[in-house]
Coordinates of C-alpha atoms (C1' of nucleotides) in Angstrom, one line a residue:
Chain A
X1 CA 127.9 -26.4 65.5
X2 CA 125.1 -25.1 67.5
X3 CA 126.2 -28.2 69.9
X4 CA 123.4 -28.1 72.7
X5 CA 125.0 -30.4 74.4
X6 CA 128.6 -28.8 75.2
X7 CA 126.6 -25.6 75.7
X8 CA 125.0 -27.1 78.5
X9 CA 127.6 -28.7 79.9
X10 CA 129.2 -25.5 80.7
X11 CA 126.2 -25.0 82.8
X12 CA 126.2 -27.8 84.9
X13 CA 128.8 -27.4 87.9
X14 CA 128.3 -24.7 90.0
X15 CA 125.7 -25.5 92.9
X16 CA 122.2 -23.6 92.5
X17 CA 122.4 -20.2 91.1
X18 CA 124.3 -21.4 88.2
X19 CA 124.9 -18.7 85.0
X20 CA 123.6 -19.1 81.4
X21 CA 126.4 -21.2 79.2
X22 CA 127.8 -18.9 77.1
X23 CA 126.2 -18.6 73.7
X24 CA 127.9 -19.9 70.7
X25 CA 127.2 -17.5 68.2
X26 CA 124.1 -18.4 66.5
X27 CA 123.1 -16.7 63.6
X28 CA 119.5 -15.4 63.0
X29 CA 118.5 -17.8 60.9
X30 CA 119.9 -20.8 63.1
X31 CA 118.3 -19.0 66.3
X32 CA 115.0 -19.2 63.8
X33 CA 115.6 -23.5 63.3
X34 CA 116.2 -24.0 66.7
X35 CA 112.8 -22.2 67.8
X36 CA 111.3 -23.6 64.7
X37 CA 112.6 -26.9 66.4
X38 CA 111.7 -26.5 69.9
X39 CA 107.9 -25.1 68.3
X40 CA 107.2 -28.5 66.4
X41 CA 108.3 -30.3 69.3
X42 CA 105.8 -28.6 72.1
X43 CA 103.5 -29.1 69.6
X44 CA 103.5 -32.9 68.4
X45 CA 104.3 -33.7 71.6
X46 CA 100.8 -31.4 72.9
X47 CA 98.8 -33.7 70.3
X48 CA 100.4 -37.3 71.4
X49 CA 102.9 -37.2 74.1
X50 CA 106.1 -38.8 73.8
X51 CA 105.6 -41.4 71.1
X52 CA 103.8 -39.2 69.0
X53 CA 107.0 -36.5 69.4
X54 CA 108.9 -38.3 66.1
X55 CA 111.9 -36.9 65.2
X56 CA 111.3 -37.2 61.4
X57 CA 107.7 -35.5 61.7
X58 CA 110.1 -33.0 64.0
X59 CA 112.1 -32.2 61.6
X60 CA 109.4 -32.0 58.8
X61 CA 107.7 -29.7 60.7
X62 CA 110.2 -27.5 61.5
X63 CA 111.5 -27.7 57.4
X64 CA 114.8 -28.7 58.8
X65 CA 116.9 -31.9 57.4
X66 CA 116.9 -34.9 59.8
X67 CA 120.3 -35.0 60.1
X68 CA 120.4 -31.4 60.9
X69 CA 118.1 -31.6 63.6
X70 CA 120.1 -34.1 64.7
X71 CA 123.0 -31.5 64.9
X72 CA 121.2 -29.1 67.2
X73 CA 119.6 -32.1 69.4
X74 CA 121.7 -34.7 69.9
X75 CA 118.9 -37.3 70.8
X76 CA 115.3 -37.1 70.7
X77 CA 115.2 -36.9 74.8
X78 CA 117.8 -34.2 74.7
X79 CA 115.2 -32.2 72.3
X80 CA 112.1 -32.7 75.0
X81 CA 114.6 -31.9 77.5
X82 CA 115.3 -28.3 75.7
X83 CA 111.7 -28.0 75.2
X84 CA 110.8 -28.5 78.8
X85 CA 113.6 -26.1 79.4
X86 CA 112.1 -23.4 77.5
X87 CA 108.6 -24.1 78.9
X88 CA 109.9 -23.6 82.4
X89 CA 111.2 -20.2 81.5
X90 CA 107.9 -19.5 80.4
X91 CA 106.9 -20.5 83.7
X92 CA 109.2 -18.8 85.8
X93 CA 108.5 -15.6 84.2
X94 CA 104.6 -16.2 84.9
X95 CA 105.2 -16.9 88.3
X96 CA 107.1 -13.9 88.9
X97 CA 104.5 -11.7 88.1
X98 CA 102.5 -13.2 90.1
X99 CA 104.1 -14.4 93.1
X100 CA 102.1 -16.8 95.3
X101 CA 100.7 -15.4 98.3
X102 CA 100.7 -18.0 101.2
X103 CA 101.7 -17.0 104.5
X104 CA 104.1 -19.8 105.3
X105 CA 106.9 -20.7 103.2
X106 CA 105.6 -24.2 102.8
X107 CA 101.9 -22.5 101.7
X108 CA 103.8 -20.3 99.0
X109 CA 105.9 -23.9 97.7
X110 CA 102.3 -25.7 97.5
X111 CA 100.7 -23.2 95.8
X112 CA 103.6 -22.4 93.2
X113 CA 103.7 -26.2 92.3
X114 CA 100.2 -26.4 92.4
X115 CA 100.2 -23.6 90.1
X116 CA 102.5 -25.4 87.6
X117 CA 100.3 -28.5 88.2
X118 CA 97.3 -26.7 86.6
X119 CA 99.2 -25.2 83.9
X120 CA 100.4 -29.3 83.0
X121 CA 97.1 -30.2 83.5
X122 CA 96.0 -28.2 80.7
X123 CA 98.4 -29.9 78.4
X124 CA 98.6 -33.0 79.7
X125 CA 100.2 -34.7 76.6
X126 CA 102.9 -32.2 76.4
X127 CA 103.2 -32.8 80.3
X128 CA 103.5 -36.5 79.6
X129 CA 106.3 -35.8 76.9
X130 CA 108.3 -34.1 78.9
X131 CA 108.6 -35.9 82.3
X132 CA 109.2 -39.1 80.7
X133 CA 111.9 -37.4 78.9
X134 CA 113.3 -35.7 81.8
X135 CA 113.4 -38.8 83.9
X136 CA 114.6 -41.5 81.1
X137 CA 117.2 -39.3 80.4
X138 CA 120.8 -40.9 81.0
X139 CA 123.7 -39.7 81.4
X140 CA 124.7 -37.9 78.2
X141 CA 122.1 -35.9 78.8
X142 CA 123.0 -35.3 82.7
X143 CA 123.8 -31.2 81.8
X144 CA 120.6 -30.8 80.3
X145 CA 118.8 -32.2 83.0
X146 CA 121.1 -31.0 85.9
X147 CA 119.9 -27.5 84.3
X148 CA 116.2 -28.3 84.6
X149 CA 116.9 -29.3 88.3
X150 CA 118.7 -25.9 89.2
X151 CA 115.7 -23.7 87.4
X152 CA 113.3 -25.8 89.3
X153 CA 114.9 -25.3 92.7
X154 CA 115.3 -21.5 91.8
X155 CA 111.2 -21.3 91.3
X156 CA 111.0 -23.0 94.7
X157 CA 113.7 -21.1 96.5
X158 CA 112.3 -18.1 95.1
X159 CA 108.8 -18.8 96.5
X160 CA 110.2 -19.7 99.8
X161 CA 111.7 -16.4 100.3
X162 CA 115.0 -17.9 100.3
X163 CA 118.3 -16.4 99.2
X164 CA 120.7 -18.4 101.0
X165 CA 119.4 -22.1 101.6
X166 CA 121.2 -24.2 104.4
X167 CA 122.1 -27.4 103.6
X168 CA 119.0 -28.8 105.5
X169 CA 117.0 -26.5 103.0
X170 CA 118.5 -27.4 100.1
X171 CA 117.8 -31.7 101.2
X172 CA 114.0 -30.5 101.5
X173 CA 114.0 -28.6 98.5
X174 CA 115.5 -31.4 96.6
X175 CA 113.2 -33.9 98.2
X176 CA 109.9 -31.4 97.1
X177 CA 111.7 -32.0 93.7
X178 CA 111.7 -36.0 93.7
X179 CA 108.0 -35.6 95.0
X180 CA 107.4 -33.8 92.3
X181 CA 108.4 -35.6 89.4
X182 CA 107.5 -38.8 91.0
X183 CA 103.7 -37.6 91.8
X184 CA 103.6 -36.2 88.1
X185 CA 104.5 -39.4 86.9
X186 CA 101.6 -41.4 88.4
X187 CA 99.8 -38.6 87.2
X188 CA 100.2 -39.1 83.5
X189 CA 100.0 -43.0 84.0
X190 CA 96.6 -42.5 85.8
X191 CA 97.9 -44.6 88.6
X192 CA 97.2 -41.4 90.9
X193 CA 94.4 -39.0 91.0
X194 CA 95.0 -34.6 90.9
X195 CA 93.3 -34.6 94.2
X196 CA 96.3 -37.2 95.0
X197 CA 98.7 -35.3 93.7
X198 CA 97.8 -32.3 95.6
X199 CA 98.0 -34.2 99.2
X200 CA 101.2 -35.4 98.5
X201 CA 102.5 -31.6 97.4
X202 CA 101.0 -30.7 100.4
X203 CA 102.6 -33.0 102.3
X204 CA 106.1 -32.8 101.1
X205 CA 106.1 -29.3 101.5
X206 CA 105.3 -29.9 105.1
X207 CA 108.9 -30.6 105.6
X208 CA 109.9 -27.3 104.6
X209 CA 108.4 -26.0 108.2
X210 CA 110.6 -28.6 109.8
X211 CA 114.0 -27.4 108.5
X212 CA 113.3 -23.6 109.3
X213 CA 110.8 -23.1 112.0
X214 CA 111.5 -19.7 112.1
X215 CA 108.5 -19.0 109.5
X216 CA 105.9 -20.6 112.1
X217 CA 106.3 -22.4 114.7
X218 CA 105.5 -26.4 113.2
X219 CA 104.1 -28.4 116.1
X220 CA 100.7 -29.7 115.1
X221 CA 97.4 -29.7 117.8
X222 CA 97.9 -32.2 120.6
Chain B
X1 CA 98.5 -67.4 76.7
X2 CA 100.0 -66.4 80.2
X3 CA 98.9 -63.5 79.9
X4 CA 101.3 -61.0 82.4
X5 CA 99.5 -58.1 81.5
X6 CA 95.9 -60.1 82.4
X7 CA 97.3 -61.4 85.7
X8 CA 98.6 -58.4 87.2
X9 CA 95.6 -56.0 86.0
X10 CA 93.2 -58.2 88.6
X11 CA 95.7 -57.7 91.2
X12 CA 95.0 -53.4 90.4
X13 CA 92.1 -52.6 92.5
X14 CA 92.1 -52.7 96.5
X15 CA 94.1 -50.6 98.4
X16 CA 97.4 -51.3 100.0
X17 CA 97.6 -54.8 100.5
X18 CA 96.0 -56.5 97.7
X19 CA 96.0 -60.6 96.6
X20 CA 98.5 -61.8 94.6
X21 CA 96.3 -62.3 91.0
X22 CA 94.5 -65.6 90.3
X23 CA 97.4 -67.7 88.5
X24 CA 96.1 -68.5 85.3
X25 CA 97.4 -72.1 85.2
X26 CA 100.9 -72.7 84.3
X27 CA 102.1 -75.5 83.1
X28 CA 105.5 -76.3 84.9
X29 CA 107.3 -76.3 81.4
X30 CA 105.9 -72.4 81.1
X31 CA 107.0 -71.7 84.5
X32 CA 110.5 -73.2 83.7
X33 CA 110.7 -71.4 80.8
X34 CA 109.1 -67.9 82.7
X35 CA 111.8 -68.0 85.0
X36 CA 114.0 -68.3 82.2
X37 CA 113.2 -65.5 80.7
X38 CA 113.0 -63.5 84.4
X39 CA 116.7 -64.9 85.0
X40 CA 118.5 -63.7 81.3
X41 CA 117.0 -60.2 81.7
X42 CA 118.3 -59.9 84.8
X43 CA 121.7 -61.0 83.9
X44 CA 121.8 -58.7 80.9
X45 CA 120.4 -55.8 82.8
X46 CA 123.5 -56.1 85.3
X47 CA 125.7 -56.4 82.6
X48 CA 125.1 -53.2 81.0
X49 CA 121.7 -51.8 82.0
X50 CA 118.4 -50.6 80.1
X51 CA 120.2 -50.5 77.2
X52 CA 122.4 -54.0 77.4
X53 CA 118.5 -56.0 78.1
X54 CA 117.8 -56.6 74.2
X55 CA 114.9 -58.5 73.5
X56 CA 116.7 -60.6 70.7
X57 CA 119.3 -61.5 73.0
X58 CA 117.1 -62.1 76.1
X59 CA 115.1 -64.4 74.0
X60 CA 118.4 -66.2 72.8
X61 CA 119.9 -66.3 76.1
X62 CA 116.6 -68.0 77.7
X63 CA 116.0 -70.1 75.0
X64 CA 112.9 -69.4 73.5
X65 CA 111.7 -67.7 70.6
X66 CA 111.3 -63.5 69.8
X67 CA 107.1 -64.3 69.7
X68 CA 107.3 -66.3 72.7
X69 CA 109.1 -63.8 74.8
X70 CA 106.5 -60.9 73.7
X71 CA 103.7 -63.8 74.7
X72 CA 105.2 -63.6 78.1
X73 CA 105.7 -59.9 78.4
X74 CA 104.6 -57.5 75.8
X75 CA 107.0 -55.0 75.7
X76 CA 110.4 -54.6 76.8
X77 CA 109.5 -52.6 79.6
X78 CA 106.7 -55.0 80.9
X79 CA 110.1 -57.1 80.7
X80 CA 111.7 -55.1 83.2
X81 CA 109.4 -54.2 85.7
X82 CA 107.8 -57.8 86.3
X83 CA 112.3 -58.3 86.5
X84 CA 111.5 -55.7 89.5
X85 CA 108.4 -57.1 90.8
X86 CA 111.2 -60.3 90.8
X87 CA 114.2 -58.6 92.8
X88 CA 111.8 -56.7 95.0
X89 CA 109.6 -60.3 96.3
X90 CA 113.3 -61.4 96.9
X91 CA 114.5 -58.4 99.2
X92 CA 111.7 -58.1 101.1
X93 CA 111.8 -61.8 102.0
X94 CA 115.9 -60.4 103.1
X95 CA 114.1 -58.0 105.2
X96 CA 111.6 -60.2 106.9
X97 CA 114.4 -62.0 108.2
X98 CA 116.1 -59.0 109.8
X99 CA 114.0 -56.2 110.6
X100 CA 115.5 -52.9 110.6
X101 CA 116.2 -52.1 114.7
X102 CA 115.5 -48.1 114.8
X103 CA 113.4 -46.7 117.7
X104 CA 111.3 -44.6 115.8
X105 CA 109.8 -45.5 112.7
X106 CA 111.3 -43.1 110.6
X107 CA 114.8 -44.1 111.6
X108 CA 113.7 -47.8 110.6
X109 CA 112.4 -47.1 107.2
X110 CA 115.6 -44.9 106.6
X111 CA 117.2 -47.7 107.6
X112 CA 115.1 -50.4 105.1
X113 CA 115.6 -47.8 102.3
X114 CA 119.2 -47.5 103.3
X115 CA 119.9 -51.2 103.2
X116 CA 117.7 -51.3 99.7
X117 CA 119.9 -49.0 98.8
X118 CA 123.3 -51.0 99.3
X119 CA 121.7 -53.6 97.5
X120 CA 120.9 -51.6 94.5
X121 CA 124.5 -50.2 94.6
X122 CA 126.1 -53.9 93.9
X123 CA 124.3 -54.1 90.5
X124 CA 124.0 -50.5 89.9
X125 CA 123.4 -51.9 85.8
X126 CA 120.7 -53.9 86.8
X127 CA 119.3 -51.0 89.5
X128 CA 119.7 -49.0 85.9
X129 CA 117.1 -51.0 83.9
X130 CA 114.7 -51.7 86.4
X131 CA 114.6 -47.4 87.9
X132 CA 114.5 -46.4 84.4
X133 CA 111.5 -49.0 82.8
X134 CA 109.5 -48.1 86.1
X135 CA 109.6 -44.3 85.6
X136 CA 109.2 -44.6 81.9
X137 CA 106.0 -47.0 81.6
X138 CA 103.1 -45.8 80.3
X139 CA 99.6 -46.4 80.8
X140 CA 99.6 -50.2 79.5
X141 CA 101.9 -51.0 82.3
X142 CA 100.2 -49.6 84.8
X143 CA 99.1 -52.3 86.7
X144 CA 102.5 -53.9 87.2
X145 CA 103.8 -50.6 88.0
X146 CA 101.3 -50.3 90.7
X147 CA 101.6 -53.9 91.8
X148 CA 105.5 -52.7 92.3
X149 CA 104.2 -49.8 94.2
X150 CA 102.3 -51.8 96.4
X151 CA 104.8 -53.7 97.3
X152 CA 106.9 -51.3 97.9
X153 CA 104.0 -50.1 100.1
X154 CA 103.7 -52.7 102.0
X155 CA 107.8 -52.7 102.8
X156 CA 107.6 -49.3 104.2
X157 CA 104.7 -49.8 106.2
X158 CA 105.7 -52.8 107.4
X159 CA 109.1 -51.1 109.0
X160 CA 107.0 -48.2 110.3
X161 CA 105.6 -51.2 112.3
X162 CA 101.7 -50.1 110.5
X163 CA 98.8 -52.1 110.0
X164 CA 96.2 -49.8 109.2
X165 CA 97.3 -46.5 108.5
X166 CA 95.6 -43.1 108.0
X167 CA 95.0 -40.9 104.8
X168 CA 97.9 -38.6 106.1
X169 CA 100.4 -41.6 106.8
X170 CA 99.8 -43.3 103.7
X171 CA 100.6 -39.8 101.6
X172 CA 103.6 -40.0 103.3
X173 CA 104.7 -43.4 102.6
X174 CA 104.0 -42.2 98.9
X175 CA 105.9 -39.5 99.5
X176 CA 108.6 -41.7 101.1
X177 CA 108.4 -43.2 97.4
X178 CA 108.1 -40.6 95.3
X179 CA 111.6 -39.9 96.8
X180 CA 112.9 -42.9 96.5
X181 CA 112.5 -44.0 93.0
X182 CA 113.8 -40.3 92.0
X183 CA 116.7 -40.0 93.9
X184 CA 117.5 -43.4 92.9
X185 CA 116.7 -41.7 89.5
X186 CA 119.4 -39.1 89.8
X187 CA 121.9 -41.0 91.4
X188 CA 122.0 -43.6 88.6
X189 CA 122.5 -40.6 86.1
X190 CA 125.7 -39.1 87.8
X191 CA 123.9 -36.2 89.0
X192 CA 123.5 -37.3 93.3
X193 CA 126.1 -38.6 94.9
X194 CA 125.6 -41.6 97.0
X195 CA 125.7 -39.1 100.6
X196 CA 122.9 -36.7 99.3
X197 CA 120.8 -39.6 98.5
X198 CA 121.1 -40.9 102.1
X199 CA 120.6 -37.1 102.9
X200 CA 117.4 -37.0 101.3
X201 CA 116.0 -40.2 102.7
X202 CA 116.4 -39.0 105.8
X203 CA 115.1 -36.2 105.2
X204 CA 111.5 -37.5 103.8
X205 CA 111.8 -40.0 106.4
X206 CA 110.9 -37.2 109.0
X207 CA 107.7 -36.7 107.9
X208 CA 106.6 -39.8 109.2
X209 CA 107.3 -38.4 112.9
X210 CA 104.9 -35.3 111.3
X211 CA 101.8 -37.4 110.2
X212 CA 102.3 -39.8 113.7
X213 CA 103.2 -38.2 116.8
X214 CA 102.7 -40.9 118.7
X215 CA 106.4 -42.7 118.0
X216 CA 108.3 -39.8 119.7
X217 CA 107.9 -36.2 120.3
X218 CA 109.3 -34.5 116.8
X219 CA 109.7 -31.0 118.2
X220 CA 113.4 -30.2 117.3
X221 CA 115.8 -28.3 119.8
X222 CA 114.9 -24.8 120.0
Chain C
dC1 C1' 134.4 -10.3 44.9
dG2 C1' 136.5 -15.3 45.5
dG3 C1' 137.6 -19.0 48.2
dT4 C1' 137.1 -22.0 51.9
dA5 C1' 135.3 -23.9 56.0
dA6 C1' 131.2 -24.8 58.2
dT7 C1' 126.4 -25.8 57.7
dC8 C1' 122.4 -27.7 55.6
dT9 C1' 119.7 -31.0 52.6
dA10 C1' 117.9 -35.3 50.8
dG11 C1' 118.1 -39.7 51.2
dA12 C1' 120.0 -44.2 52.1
dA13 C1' 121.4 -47.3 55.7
dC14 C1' 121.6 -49.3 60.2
dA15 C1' 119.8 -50.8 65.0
dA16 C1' 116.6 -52.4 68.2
dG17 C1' 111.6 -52.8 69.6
dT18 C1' 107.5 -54.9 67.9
dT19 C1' 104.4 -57.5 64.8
dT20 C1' 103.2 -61.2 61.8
dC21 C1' 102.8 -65.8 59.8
dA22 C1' 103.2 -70.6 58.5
dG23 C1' 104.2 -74.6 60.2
dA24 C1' 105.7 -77.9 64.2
dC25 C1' 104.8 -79.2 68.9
dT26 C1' 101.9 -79.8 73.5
dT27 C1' 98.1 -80.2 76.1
dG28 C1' 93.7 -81.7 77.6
dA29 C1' 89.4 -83.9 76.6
dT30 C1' 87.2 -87.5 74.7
Chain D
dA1 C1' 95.1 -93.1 71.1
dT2 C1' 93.2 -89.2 68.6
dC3 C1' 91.7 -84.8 67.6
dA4 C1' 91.0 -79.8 68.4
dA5 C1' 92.8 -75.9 70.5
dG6 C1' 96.3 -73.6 72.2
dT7 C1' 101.6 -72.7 72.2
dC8 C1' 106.0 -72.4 70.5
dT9 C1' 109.4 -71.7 66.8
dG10 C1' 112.1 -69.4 63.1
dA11 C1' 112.2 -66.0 60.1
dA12 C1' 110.8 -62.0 57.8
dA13 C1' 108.7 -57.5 57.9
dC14 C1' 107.7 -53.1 59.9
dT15 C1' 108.6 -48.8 62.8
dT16 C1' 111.1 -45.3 64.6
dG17 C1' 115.5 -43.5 66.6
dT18 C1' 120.1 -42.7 65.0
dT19 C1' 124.1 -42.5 61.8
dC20 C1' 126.3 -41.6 57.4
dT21 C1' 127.3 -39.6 52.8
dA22 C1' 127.6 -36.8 48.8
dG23 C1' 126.4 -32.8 47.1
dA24 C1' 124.2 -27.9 47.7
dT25 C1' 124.2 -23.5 50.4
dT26 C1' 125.8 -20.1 53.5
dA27 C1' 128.9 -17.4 56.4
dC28 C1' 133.0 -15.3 56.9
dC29 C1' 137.8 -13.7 55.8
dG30 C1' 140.9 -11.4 53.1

DNA sequence: CGGTAATCTAGAACAAGTTTCAGACTTGAT
DNA sequence: ATCAAGTCTGAAACTTGTTCTAGATTACCG
């Protein structure tokens, strides 16, 4: 059993820096399904978003029985989860080649997410897919998501310079998070505008200045 | 036809405070059997959450037929969030009555998202349904979502003690938001504890002494 | 190699959201 | 009071996520 699930779960207790579950043995060929897998999904979802992500188009696609796929995702959100997974590793390793070049902490947080904003932007369906994923997600798939959450405050902590967050940090970090999720969602539902978004990044990331003034001092023009 | 979908997309246009939409006439037997429908979702979402709200068995338990019930609200999640729109009318009229006592305005719309909060935390099912069908409408719900947002809007700004706030404030206050609905997001899944919530909101909360200066001096002990 | 446990496949079956339809009932205008 | 238009009902049908089953296939152990 390739079991995703248990595999995460493994994952998800250690604060921040957790390490990589511990791989069930795969073999080639199941390594092969699951990418197969994880390739249909990025790309139905690209075309259509969530609805049009189907699991039995999924699992044609990816010449895998339905029940099988079912074996490696337990649920169709636990499959867009994975895939945003594997997308933010993509990210992460983009960023890190080019880190962002801001002089403040905050400045290098905006610009990362921003960043990641435009990459979304250029697939806004796939985007859509997987926030709405991410954020219906219940409980059962709490690991998965929980791992999502610690690779996206890595990117951030990493931009901010940060090795060893204070608990302060870590409530600001968390709260950039929640902005940005929330702001992506009004995004994809066209209730906010990019140049929106991008205040409200901004703005969040203002608070980053507020629990370590030692980066610049934060008191604005009187 | 009553026609939610109609009714709330006129209401989807001005800024922050906008009119309640031109009620379509209702006949007091439609209203009856509105609030009917309002009331059984409401009790099935605090039985058991998103899940537990089942169209069939709302439409059995508020005594109308499957069609009817889709006449009223066209999907389940139109269901939910006018349920919201419901709850939220309700605990701002709670609020009115006893305005939250903080000296700054940051500490009083910790405070109103606190007590919101507590609410939520008696019918965490309910809490549940309505968080999850919020994040996860698409387009076609939009304007209910952002009559909920409004609202919610308007409940912020109304502890910050605002009438007519600036560009900068009002990111905020959607930042405020953005926090809220995902933090509610992650404690309802198990992975934030009910502390690192309040955490977080007070955290965001200090950005309102960031964008208006005026309330107290925000410069932290050096 | 041979056997056995795990995995995979095809396809049926089930569950819940959504749509559709014919006929009964209300409403509002004349 | 009557008629036309609009609503409501009950029931069936359709869609898509999820589960189940019986029989192939594959992986691994001795």
């Amino acid at each position: 059993m390739p079991a995703e699930a248990k595999t995460a779960a493994k994952a998800a207790q250690s604060p921040v820096r957790a390490a990589q579950p511990v791989t069930p043995p795969l073999t080639e060929r199941q390594e092969a399904r699951r990418r197969r897998i994880l390739h249909a999904s990025a790309q139905l979802a690209s075309r259509g978003g969530f609805d049009a992500v189907q699991m039995r188009e999924v699992a044609e696609s990816s010449q895998v029985a339905l029940g099988t796929l079912y074996r490696y995702f337990p649920s169709k959100v636990h499959l867009l989860v994975a895939t945003m997974q594997d997308q933010l590793a993509h990210m992460h390793g983009t960023l890190r080649k080019k880190p962002p070049a801001g002089d403040t902490a905050a400045q290098r947080v905006a610009e990362t997410l921003m960043r990641a904003f435009r990459a979304l932007q250029r697939e806004p369906h796939l985007a859509d897919a997987m926030v709405r994923a991410l954020t219906f997600a219940d409980r059962s798939v709490s690991p998965e998501v929980d791992q999502v959450s610690r690779q996206t405050t890595v990117i951030i902590l990493d931009a901010m310079g940060l090795d060893d967050p204070t608990p302060a940090q870590l409530s600001a970090v968390r709260v950039i998070e929640h902005t940005w999720h929330s702001a992506l969602i009004t995004w994809l539902s066209g209730r906010a505008s990019i140049a929106q978004v991008k205040i409200d990044i901004e703005t969040v990331c203002r608070l980053i200045d507020l629990t370590s003034p030692e980066d610049r001092p934060p008191s604005p023009a009187p």
